Every structure is written in structure tokens, then in C-alpha cells.
Amino acid sequence: MASVVAQCHYIFGLRTGVINNICYFDEQTVIFPCGNNCVRYNIDQRWQRFIPGSTEKSQGMQALAISANRRYLAVSERGEKGTITVYDLQHEQSRKRKVLSGGEVPVLEFVSMAFSPDSKYLIGQAGAPDWTLFYWMWEKQKVMASVKTTGSTNPINQVSFNPQDNTQICVSGNGVFKLFRYAEGALKQSNFLKLESHNFLSHTWMSEERVIAGTETGRLLVFESGDLRWEMSVTTKQLERRKPEVKSEGAAPARMPRITAITSYSKGFACSAGPGTVCLFEKTEEKDNYRKTREIRIPADPCSNEPSHAEQQEMVTLCISPSEETLVTSTDRGQLYSITLSSAEMSKGEQAHFEFLSHSFHSNIITGLSICIRKPLIATCSLDHSVRIWNFETNVLELHKEFQEEAFSVALHPSGLFILVGFSDKLRLMNLLIDDVRTFKEFTVRGCRECVFSHGGHMFAAVNGNLIHIYSSTTFDNLLNLKGHNGKVRAIVWSTDDSRLVSCGMDGAVYEWNTLNSKRESESVLKSCSYTGVTISPDAKTIFAVGTDCTLKEIQDCQILREVAADDVAYTTIAMSRSGRVLFAGTSIGTVRAIKYPLSTQKDWIEYQAHSGAVTKMVITFDDQYLLTVSEDCCLLIWKIIDKEGRGLKRDKDITYAEEILITKSDLEEKNQIMMELKTRVEELKMENEYQLRLKDMNYNEKIKDLSEKFVQEIESLKTKNQVLKTEKEKQEMSHLEVTREVVEKHSREQQDFESTSNQKLMLEYEKYQELQLKSQLMQEGYERQLQAMEDSKGRALEELTLFYEAKLQEKMLMLGQDESRQQMREFEESKKQMEEDGDREIQDIRIKYERKLRVEKEINLRLKGETGVMRKKFSSLQKDIDDRNVEIEKLRVEQQKLRGVIKSLEKDILGLKKEIQERDETIQDKEKRIYDLKKKNQELEKFKFVLDYKIKELKKQIEPRENDIKEMKEQIQEVRDIGRAWRMQCQDRGFNFRSQQNTQLELNITELKLKLKATDKEMHKETQRVRDVEALVRRFKTDLHNCVGFIQEPKRLKDSIRELYDHYVQQSDVVDIVGVDADIQREYSRQREHLERNVASLKRKLAKDTEVHRTENVKIMKENVSLIKEINDLRRELRLVRTQVHDNKSQSGISKKKLSSSDLTVARLNFEEEAERIIQLQRVEIQRLKMQMQGQSHSLIPPSSSTKLPVLTT
């Protein structure tokens, strides 16, 4: 029998935390990481191919990079020794080509990579603490060069190649923007900028010289040849040109959006602009300028509990398809979005929105997994508050619903129409409708971590800590409560006939329960192991359990039959096929193992790379065709179960899935109503369109007639014009021929003159060349003679040495024995060889040295030839420079006049700002007065509230004595009853005859007391009703008072509303009662009021003095400001005179010098603007200082708040 294996079939999810985690392979296929694999996903046909990750002590993927020719994929993986694996994507299985590492340099991870434009070289940026950049010729696994790019405190975020040059590299990070060039076997930095204030998160090359970088503060910086040229913000429409030196004041405000991703295309570039937003920038007609043309947003999620949460996702990677048709982005919550750029450009007036590339994925740990029998559905729940329904036949997301609480467990009913979800507060049973998931029953099971339906669907089990509750699915009654576990239950599973339930827990116990009488059928307890997963064989005789002790246990009849070790890897979950041929186990490192059954003591399993986190749940479909696994990495992986020959497992019987769905009656009626309305609307539109078409046809026919008449007239007029133009053309041709003859003659004369002068120059240069050639030949002959002489001397020295050592050898041969002579011979021959090799090596070094000198002389000769050609062009270029210089002088004069006008306008702006400051000061004083008035009104309202509280207390005091009276009456009645009982007992003892008389008397007393009790009860009811009325009055007053507070900004309306409150709630009799309650309170109120009035008068006097002091200080500051402005104007005049003198000197000496660079001219033109900006900045600082001083004085003038209460208002 062939072994059973599993093959990756489909995966839902995206692995976050990977740099550049989506890229295009071709127009229809993208590559992204998911679990511990890279997925090739075809967008149109929706198929997937898998590139498995490394298994050799890898701690997960770190970054991706694809080559420019889309053939090779580089994947960096973190570990004890960080590696980069290069895959060949044109191979069917995407076979592994090369594995690169840092060699002897210890590298834990590579945070960013890039291929060269010709795909022959690869760069990789190593992570902390060394931050070394490696430059490989990757096909030979050869490190060409390496360099440390930054310090330990400034991390690098991205590295890239120049798209036109294999030797130029850009590196950006926190306070780092460097360009390196590979030359002479080393990487050398080519730019030196101080940009410590910027944290560069991303960059892209726009051309061979230009790079655009995005910062953490929403700024886009444009570099050309390594120097900062331009700067702009993603929030503005147009690029702003600034000097690099001006931007030294610090970063932008913290509220600016982060530019986490940026990519270029032919029209411009796209970049992220804060949460859920991407901006498109295009080149403008102006040179080197960009303009924001489009803003694309992530839409709100209608299935979410809070739809705006989807709009807050941060873009991680942006990628544009090879034909520049589609833009794809990945987010920090593991979602993939796309948009067609042509549709985004067409919808100019509307907001453009992204769409999901495939489906919406989970963004947090998946905690629950379940399947059903009647439908090909998968249910998953996650800590991202969502429940999702997937279809494993069509590989689509059927339903998606988000809730307010985290979902811990999920179970699908075998019919596929109901779902059970365990939340933190309750267990909810829901209907799976056509487009929604709706709750229809809730159970009080808190924090349900496990729940599962029986195979028949008539019962379900739910775990609550260490208890297992079994409920009926029809009556929802709690049938059984299974108690026995001492720790939390981690897994439960039903037997095939639903008569048994197997559970395992953290207490190391595995129990088998009878679901009819709640008795424990069998048990196995191992306290040293915390079990995490359990399954049962199809015949319900054998239990398989896994836990923290890294073994798989086979339990039968309360005994552990076998224990299979797992190689120091903890199993987290286990599942067995319905056929009983194979066990599948998930591990804590994310792998899946297929273990052959019956179990053997040997390691008889196949291990597959699956997830990047621990496998949390595992299920096999009822037809044994698919294995489903979910993990902490937010991914759902569907495996195809096949035998080793590639065939699927045989089914016992074909399963036909049901197609019925649930829909509520109201939804159905609503949809039918909508359909009817749409049909009528369609008919109306048809009639309307037909009528409009008829009208348009009539209008167009009339227009055609008019146009035809016009065109006939225009044709006739054009014919006449054509004749006139022909005659003019003939005249112009004649004149043109004469002009060309003159030009040709003039050109021939000039050409002859130029040839004669250039021939003379060439002859001179040729003579120089002949002299240099003779010199080089003489030098070469001299070097050759020296080489020959050195070779002869070496030969002679070698012969002398051989003769000398041969003579010595003969002497030693005579002195020593035969064995020693052999040893000496060997040593002599070895030393002879070494001498010969040393001689050859010295000869070779001398030859290389002189050949290098000869090569240098040849290069100098060639350079001299090039300089002769350059000298020819210099004369003509100098003549052009003189003309251009004269034109520029005229331009500079015009610009000088413009700048003078700008200075005058800036002076006017300064005066306007001074006036605005005065107006602002006046408004600030008015606002402070208003705040003081409102505070006074607030104090009066607090006093009014105190009066009402006092009334409530008085009423409560009146109620208390009445209740005490009622209690006393009841006690009297009880005493009377006790006396009556005692009197009866005495009468019976003594035997008096007049018992009947006394009984009648007592009955009369009792009736009298009952009447009194009724009266007291009535009074008590009246008092309680009065208390309720007072409480209702207080509530109404509180609501009215709250409404009054709404007018706190409108004094008139506030005053009117308070008077209405007073008229409505305060009666004159009440006021009289309150006043009459206690005269001492009134006296205390008047005393406090007098005290407050005295305080107010003293504060007013103090305020007047402070305002006078403030006014004098303000006048003094204004005088100082005027004197400073005069000094600034004088300095400006002196500066202007100095500049004119310098400019005149430069213009006189500039004719003989080289042409000024364009950057220097722009600096000269902007000197006046810099001066004006500096003056304005100084004035702003002074204004700010004065405002702070005014605020401090205003704070000192605010009167203190009083906690004392004034008496009630009287009208």
C-alpha cells in the first residue's frame, strides 16, 4: 500500500514583517510570503504555486527582492547565520540556485536586498549591530566588496541599485542617505550630506542621477548626483523648491503622514501618504518638477464593527505591474489591495478606492477552525474579532463578519447552516445567511476556548475552564456537565457514533466520557505533560494525544501503548484521517508531519514546511481529500492528501454537497421589492432613452444639414485660398533658392578657412605625438635591456651557487654516511627549487612593473590625443560663452529691479503684520473679559444649586419624623396584642365569668387601633408620594439646568433661560419658608457677600494699576521695535551698496573666467529673498515673545474663584 503524503493546495493570508513583501512576476502573477512559503498567485485564474522556505535552523523570512528581468527571486532568512537564497522562477519548481551568506562576518539577518539592472550582482544590507553592506557576484557566490554603512544607533531601511549603473548603490535609513560606488574592488562613498534630522523610510530612483526619498514626517526629498535639490510635502499639491541649508530647523510636525513606501513609473511616482492613503505624482511641464494628481484610499469595511478601522492601515509595500496598468499594495494588517491606474485616472471627479487583490485575510492569531459535512465550507475565527467562512472547493471567501469581542473558538453545524462561536462573555449560536451571520441564541459560557458539534448535529459540547457542557441543538437545554479535569481543557473530540467524547487538558489528563450518562469510561493521567491536542481512531478504540513533553502517545484501555519522540519539537495539535491510514501532527515551529499508522518506534514520518508560527488547529475533511491547518501567523493552509503516486485517496462514497442557503423572510421580501422597483425603473429608462434618442436623431439631422451647407461654402473658400497660396509658394521658392546659393557660397569660404587653420594645428599636434612616440620607444628599449641584464646576472648567480653547493655536497658526502647524504641531497634539491622559484618570482614582478609603466605611457599618449581634439572645440565654445555672458548680465539687471520691488512689498507686509498684532491684542482682551463674566455666572449657578440641595434636605428631614411615628404606632399595636394574650391566659386561670365582657372591650380597642393604623398608613403614602414628586422635580431641574449650560457662550440666552428656571421652579411661598427657616443662614450669606464685594473692588483697583503698567511697557517695546527697524533698513542699504560693488568687480573680471554654474546664479538671485526671510523670522520670534509676556500678565489678572455660596436670586 502506498504511503499517504500531503501537498500544498491553497493558502489564505499574508505574512507581515517581511520587507518588500509583494512583487510582480509578470502581468498576471504576483509573489508574496505566506506562512513559511513564498506564493506565486495568478490574479486572473486564481491558482497558486508554492516556493517552500528553508528548513535549516531558519527563524523566518526577513525580506524579498526580484531581479529586473523577473527571473530570479532572492529571499533573506533570519537565523544564527543569516542567509540569502536565490530561486530560479523560470524553472517549474522554482528550484534553488544559490545560497549566500556573510562569510566570516557574523550576520544574523539581512534587512534589505536588491538585484543589479543586469541581474548579475546582488547587494544585501546586514542588520544590527554591524550594519554591513555586501556586494556579491551571486552566481559565483563571491563577495566582491563590503562596507559598514552606518552606526549602531541609525538603522538602515532600504538599499537599491542605480537602474542604469551596476556600480552605484543608494542606502537610506534613520539620519542616513548615502551613495556608494564600486571601484577597484571596494565600495566608496560618493556623497557626504548631514541629514541627521530626517528618518528616511523609503526611496526610489527616478533616473540615472535622481533619487526621491520619503521621510517619517511626510517630506519628499529629491537628490541629484547625491546633493539635495528639491523638497516637497505629500500634503501639498505642488512641489516646493528650497535650498538645502534652509531646512535645518528640525523635522516637520509629528502629525505629518509617514511615507513608508515609494515606487516610480514612467509618468512619475506613487508613494504612501499616511494611514490608508496613496498619492500619485506626475511630472509637470516645468523642468524637474512634480505635481500630485491623484489620491487613492483604502475603503471602509462594511463587514466590520467599526468600518473606519480599515482606513487606518499603514502601507508597507507598493508595486506596479510591468505594463504599469495595476498598482498593488500590502498593509501592516496583512491585507493585499490593488487598483487599475487607468480607472483611477479616468475618475477625476470621484474619490478613487483600492479593492482587495484576492480576499480579506485574518490580521491576528487564528484561534478556531471547523468544517461541516453537507457543504464544502471552512469556518475560522481570530483574535482580530472576525469570523470568516471559506469554500475549499472554489477557494473563495464566502462570508466575513467582525464583532466587538475577540472570538476564541468556532464550530460549524454538520448541515453548514449554523455556526457556534465562543466569545469572551458568551457562547453564541448564529445563522449563516446568504450575506450575513446573525445571532439567534446566546449561552452563558464565558471565555469558551473549545466548542464542537456532534457528528449528528443534535448536540454540541462547549468548554468553560475545566468544565465541559453538553447542550441540545434543538431545545438548547444543558443536557450534561462533565466534571473531572483539574486544569483547563485544551481539546475535545466526538466519536463517530457520538456516544463518546474524548477530552484532554493542561492537568495531564485524557478522559473518555459517555455522553448518555456523563460517566467516565476511561482515563489516562500523566501530570508531567500538559496536553494540547487529542484525536480518536475511526473505531473509537484508540486515542492519540500530544502535549508539551515532545511525544505522541497512543492510548488504549487506559494504558499508553506507545510513545513516539518528536526530536525536541513540541506537537500542538493532531488529526487522523477517516480511513485510519495516517496521522497528521502540527508543531510549535509551524511544520506539519505526516506519520504512518500503525506507529513504529522509528522516526517514520514526512515533515513539510507550512507556517511561520505554531500550528493552532488542524482538521481533515470528511472525504479525506483535504487537510486544513491554521496558525499563529494568521494563515489558513489547505493541503491536498494524496498517495506517493500523486493520486487522491479513494472515497468510500461520493459526497454531493448541498446548495441551499438561509435567508430571512424580511430580507427576501426586501430583495423582491427592490427587484420589482428596479424592473419598473429599467422599463421607464428604456422608454425615456427611446424618446431621447428620437429627439437626438431629429436634432442631429438638422445639424448635419447645417454643417453640410457650411462645409460646402468653406470648401469653395478654401479652394480660392489654395490658389493664392500656390502663387505665394512659387514666389517664396524663387527667393529661397537665391538665399540658399548665397549661404552655400559663404559656408564653403568659411569651411576652407577653418580647414587651413585646423590643418596647421593638427600638424603641430602630430609633431608632438611623433616626439612622444620616440620617447616611449627609447624607454621601452631601455627597460628591455635592463630586464636582459637582470636575467643574465641572476643566471650567473644561480650557476655560482650550484657549483658552490655541489662542492659542499661532495665534502659532506665524504664526512657523513649514506643515509645522511641522502637527507642532505633532498634538502639541497628543495633549497634549489626555492631559489629558482624566488628568482622566477622576482623576474615576473619586474616584468609586471615595467609593463605597467609602459601601459601608463600609452594611456598618457592617448590622453594627449584626446586633448588635441578638445582644444579644437574650446575656441568656438569660448566665443559662445562671451555672448551668453552679455545676455546674462542684462537678465541680472532686470532681476535686480524685480528684487527691489519685492523688498518694498515685504516692507508693506511688515506694517500690515504690526497692525494685525494690535488687532489680535484687542481681541485677546475682549476674550478675557468674556471669560471672566462667564466664570461669575457659573458661580451664581452653583449658589442656586446649593439652595435646591438645601430644600431637598429639608424635605427629607420632614419625612424622617413621620416614619418614626409609624414605627412607634406599630410597636404600640404589638404591645396591645401582647397584653390581650396575657389577659386571656389570666382569665382562664382564675375562671372569671365576665370573660365575654372584657373580650368585647378588647375587640373595641383593636378596631380603634386598626383605624389609627390606617390613618397613619395614609399619611405615610402621602409623604412617600411627596418625596417622589420632589425627586421628579429635581430630575426635571437637572435636565433643564443641563440645557442652560449649552448657552454658556451666549450670555443673553443664558440669562433668559436662568430667569425662566427661577420662575418655573421657585415659588414665593417657598422663598418665604426658606428665609424663615433660619435667620442665621441669611446673616452668614450677607456677610460672605459683603466680603466678596470688597475682594472684587480691591481686584478691580489692582487690575487698573496692572493695565497701566502693561500699557507703558507696551509703548516702550514699540519704541524699541521702531529703532530696530531703522537699524535694519540702514544695514540693508549698506549691504545693497556692497553687493553692487562686488557685482561690478565680478562683471569686469568675468570675461576671462569660466562660465558660472547655474546653481551659483540661483544662489545670487535668492540672496535678497534670504535676507527678507531672515528679517521676518526675527520679527516673528519677537512677536511670539511679546505674546507669551501678555499671556503671563493676563493670567496674573484673573480673579480667584470663590467656593462660598450667595443667596438665592429674587425677581
Short mmCIF file of C-alpha atoms in Angstrom, two decimals, residues 663-836:
data_model
loop_
_atom_site.label_atom_id
_atom_site.label_comp_id
_atom_site.label_asym_id
_atom_site.label_seq_id
_atom_site.Cartn_x
_atom_site.Cartn_y
_atom_site.Cartn_z
CA ILE A 663 -32.35 33.87 4.14
CA THR A 664 -34.82 35.66 6.38
CA LYS A 665 -38.31 36.38 5.16
CA SER A 666 -37.88 40.14 5.60
CA ASP A 667 -34.64 40.09 3.57
CA LEU A 668 -36.28 38.06 0.82
CA GLU A 669 -39.28 40.39 0.66
CA GLU A 670 -36.97 43.38 0.64
CA LYS A 671 -34.89 41.93 -2.20
CA ASN A 672 -38.05 41.07 -4.19
CA GLN A 673 -39.32 44.61 -3.65
CA ILE A 674 -36.00 46.04 -4.81
CA MET A 675 -36.10 43.79 -7.89
CA MET A 676 -39.61 44.95 -8.75
CA GLU A 677 -38.61 48.58 -8.33
CA LEU A 678 -35.51 48.06 -10.46
CA LYS A 679 -37.57 46.35 -13.20
CA THR A 680 -40.02 49.23 -13.32
CA ARG A 681 -37.10 51.64 -13.29
CA VAL A 682 -35.48 49.78 -16.20
CA GLU A 683 -38.69 49.96 -18.21
CA GLU A 684 -39.04 53.66 -17.51
CA LEU A 685 -35.42 54.23 -18.52
CA LYS A 686 -35.98 52.29 -21.76
CA MET A 687 -38.95 54.48 -22.67
CA GLU A 688 -37.05 57.59 -21.68
CA ASN A 689 -33.98 56.57 -23.68
CA GLU A 690 -36.01 55.79 -26.77
CA TYR A 691 -37.68 59.19 -26.58
CA GLN A 692 -34.34 60.91 -26.04
CA LEU A 693 -32.83 59.02 -28.99
CA ARG A 694 -35.64 60.17 -31.28
CA LEU A 695 -35.11 63.77 -30.20
CA LYS A 696 -31.37 63.47 -30.70
CA ASP A 697 -31.84 61.96 -34.17
CA MET A 698 -34.00 64.89 -35.19
CA ASN A 699 -31.52 67.40 -33.80
CA TYR A 700 -28.57 65.64 -35.44
CA ASN A 701 -30.28 65.55 -38.82
CA GLU A 702 -30.84 69.30 -38.66
CA LYS A 703 -27.25 69.85 -37.56
CA ILE A 704 -25.97 67.65 -40.42
CA LYS A 705 -27.85 69.77 -42.95
CA ASP A 706 -26.47 72.99 -41.50
CA LEU A 707 -22.95 71.59 -41.35
CA SER A 708 -23.06 70.25 -44.90
CA GLU A 709 -24.06 73.70 -46.19
CA LYS A 710 -21.30 75.34 -44.14
CA PHE A 711 -18.71 72.84 -45.33
CA VAL A 712 -19.63 73.38 -49.00
CA GLN A 713 -19.13 77.11 -48.55
CA GLU A 714 -15.86 76.57 -46.69
CA ILE A 715 -14.58 74.19 -49.41
CA GLU A 716 -15.15 76.82 -52.07
CA SER A 717 -13.40 79.49 -50.00
CA LEU A 718 -10.51 77.10 -49.29
CA LYS A 719 -10.08 76.40 -52.98
CA THR A 720 -9.63 80.10 -53.68
CA LYS A 721 -7.20 80.37 -50.75
CA ASN A 722 -5.29 77.39 -52.11
CA GLN A 723 -4.76 79.10 -55.44
CA VAL A 724 -3.49 82.24 -53.74
CA LEU A 725 -1.13 80.18 -51.54
CA LYS A 726 0.27 78.33 -54.57
CA THR A 727 1.27 81.59 -56.21
CA GLU A 728 2.87 82.81 -52.98
CA LYS A 729 4.67 79.48 -52.63
CA GLU A 730 6.25 79.82 -56.09
CA LYS A 731 7.47 83.31 -55.25
CA GLN A 732 8.94 82.13 -51.93
CA GLU A 733 10.67 79.18 -53.63
CA MET A 734 12.44 81.53 -56.01
CA SER A 735 13.60 83.82 -53.19
CA HIS A 736 14.63 80.78 -51.10
CA LEU A 737 16.81 79.39 -53.91
CA GLU A 738 18.70 82.68 -54.15
CA VAL A 739 19.24 82.78 -50.37
CA THR A 740 20.50 79.15 -50.32
CA ARG A 741 23.02 79.89 -53.09
CA GLU A 742 24.45 82.77 -51.08
CA VAL A 743 24.54 80.68 -47.88
CA VAL A 744 26.31 77.78 -49.65
CA GLU A 745 28.99 80.08 -51.05
CA LYS A 746 29.55 81.71 -47.68
CA HIS A 747 29.71 78.31 -45.96
CA SER A 748 32.30 76.97 -48.48
CA ARG A 749 34.53 80.00 -47.86
CA GLU A 750 34.28 79.60 -44.08
CA GLN A 751 34.95 75.86 -44.39
CA GLN A 752 38.15 76.43 -46.39
CA ASP A 753 39.42 78.96 -43.84
CA PHE A 754 38.63 76.62 -40.91
CA GLU A 755 40.32 73.65 -42.66
CA SER A 756 43.52 75.59 -43.22
CA THR A 757 43.73 76.68 -39.53
CA SER A 758 42.83 73.23 -38.25
CA ASN A 759 45.44 71.56 -40.54
CA GLN A 760 48.16 73.77 -39.07
CA LYS A 761 47.07 72.84 -35.53
CA LEU A 762 46.96 69.17 -36.47
CA MET A 763 50.50 69.29 -37.86
CA LEU A 764 51.78 70.77 -34.61
CA GLU A 765 49.98 68.14 -32.56
CA TYR A 766 51.26 65.38 -34.90
CA GLU A 767 54.86 66.53 -34.43
CA LYS A 768 54.33 66.42 -30.63
CA TYR A 769 52.87 62.93 -30.99
CA GLN A 770 55.94 61.75 -33.03
CA GLU A 771 58.28 63.07 -30.34
CA LEU A 772 56.33 61.30 -27.57
CA GLN A 773 56.32 58.06 -29.59
CA LEU A 774 60.12 58.20 -29.97
CA LYS A 775 60.48 58.78 -26.25
CA SER A 776 58.25 55.80 -25.46
CA GLN A 777 60.27 53.54 -27.86
CA LEU A 778 63.54 54.61 -26.25
CA MET A 779 62.13 53.96 -22.78
CA GLN A 780 60.87 50.53 -23.87
CA GLU A 781 64.30 49.57 -25.31
CA GLY A 782 65.99 50.72 -22.08
CA TYR A 783 63.59 48.68 -19.95
CA GLU A 784 64.16 45.60 -22.14
CA ARG A 785 67.95 45.96 -21.83
CA GLN A 786 67.63 46.25 -18.05
CA LEU A 787 65.47 43.12 -17.96
CA GLN A 788 68.02 41.18 -20.07
CA ALA A 789 70.89 42.30 -17.85
CA MET A 790 68.99 41.29 -14.70
CA GLU A 791 68.19 37.87 -16.17
CA ASP A 792 71.90 37.30 -17.07
CA SER A 793 73.05 38.34 -13.59
CA LYS A 794 70.52 36.02 -12.00
CA GLY A 795 71.68 33.13 -14.21
CA ARG A 796 75.31 33.66 -13.33
CA ALA A 797 74.50 33.91 -9.62
CA LEU A 798 72.48 30.69 -9.86
CA GLU A 799 75.37 28.83 -11.58
CA GLU A 800 77.84 30.03 -8.95
CA LEU A 801 75.51 28.92 -6.15
CA THR A 802 75.04 25.48 -7.75
CA LEU A 803 78.81 25.00 -8.09
CA PHE A 804 79.39 26.16 -4.53
CA TYR A 805 76.73 23.86 -3.07
CA GLU A 806 77.86 20.88 -5.22
CA ALA A 807 81.37 21.26 -3.79
CA LYS A 808 79.97 21.44 -0.29
CA LEU A 809 77.79 18.42 -1.00
CA GLN A 810 80.79 16.34 -2.03
CA GLU A 811 82.60 17.32 1.18
CA LYS A 812 79.57 16.36 3.27
CA MET A 813 79.17 13.09 1.36
CA LEU A 814 82.66 12.11 2.42
CA MET A 815 82.08 13.13 6.05
CA LEU A 816 78.62 11.62 6.60
CA GLY A 817 77.19 8.19 5.99
CA GLN A 818 74.99 7.10 3.15
CA ASP A 819 71.68 7.83 4.93
CA GLU A 820 72.72 11.35 5.96
CA SER A 821 73.95 12.12 2.46
CA ARG A 822 70.53 11.26 1.06
CA GLN A 823 68.88 13.57 3.53
CA GLN A 824 71.27 16.41 2.59
CA MET A 825 70.60 15.78 -1.10
CA ARG A 826 66.87 16.17 -0.53
CA GLU A 827 67.38 19.38 1.42
CA PHE A 828 69.71 20.73 -1.26
CA GLU A 829 67.24 19.98 -4.02
CA GLU A 830 64.45 21.60 -2.05
CA SER A 831 66.51 24.73 -1.37
CA LYS A 832 67.50 24.75 -5.03
CA LYS A 833 63.84 24.68 -6.03
CA GLN A 834 63.05 27.53 -3.64
CA MET A 835 65.90 29.62 -5.03
CA GLU A 836 64.71 29.00 -8.58
#
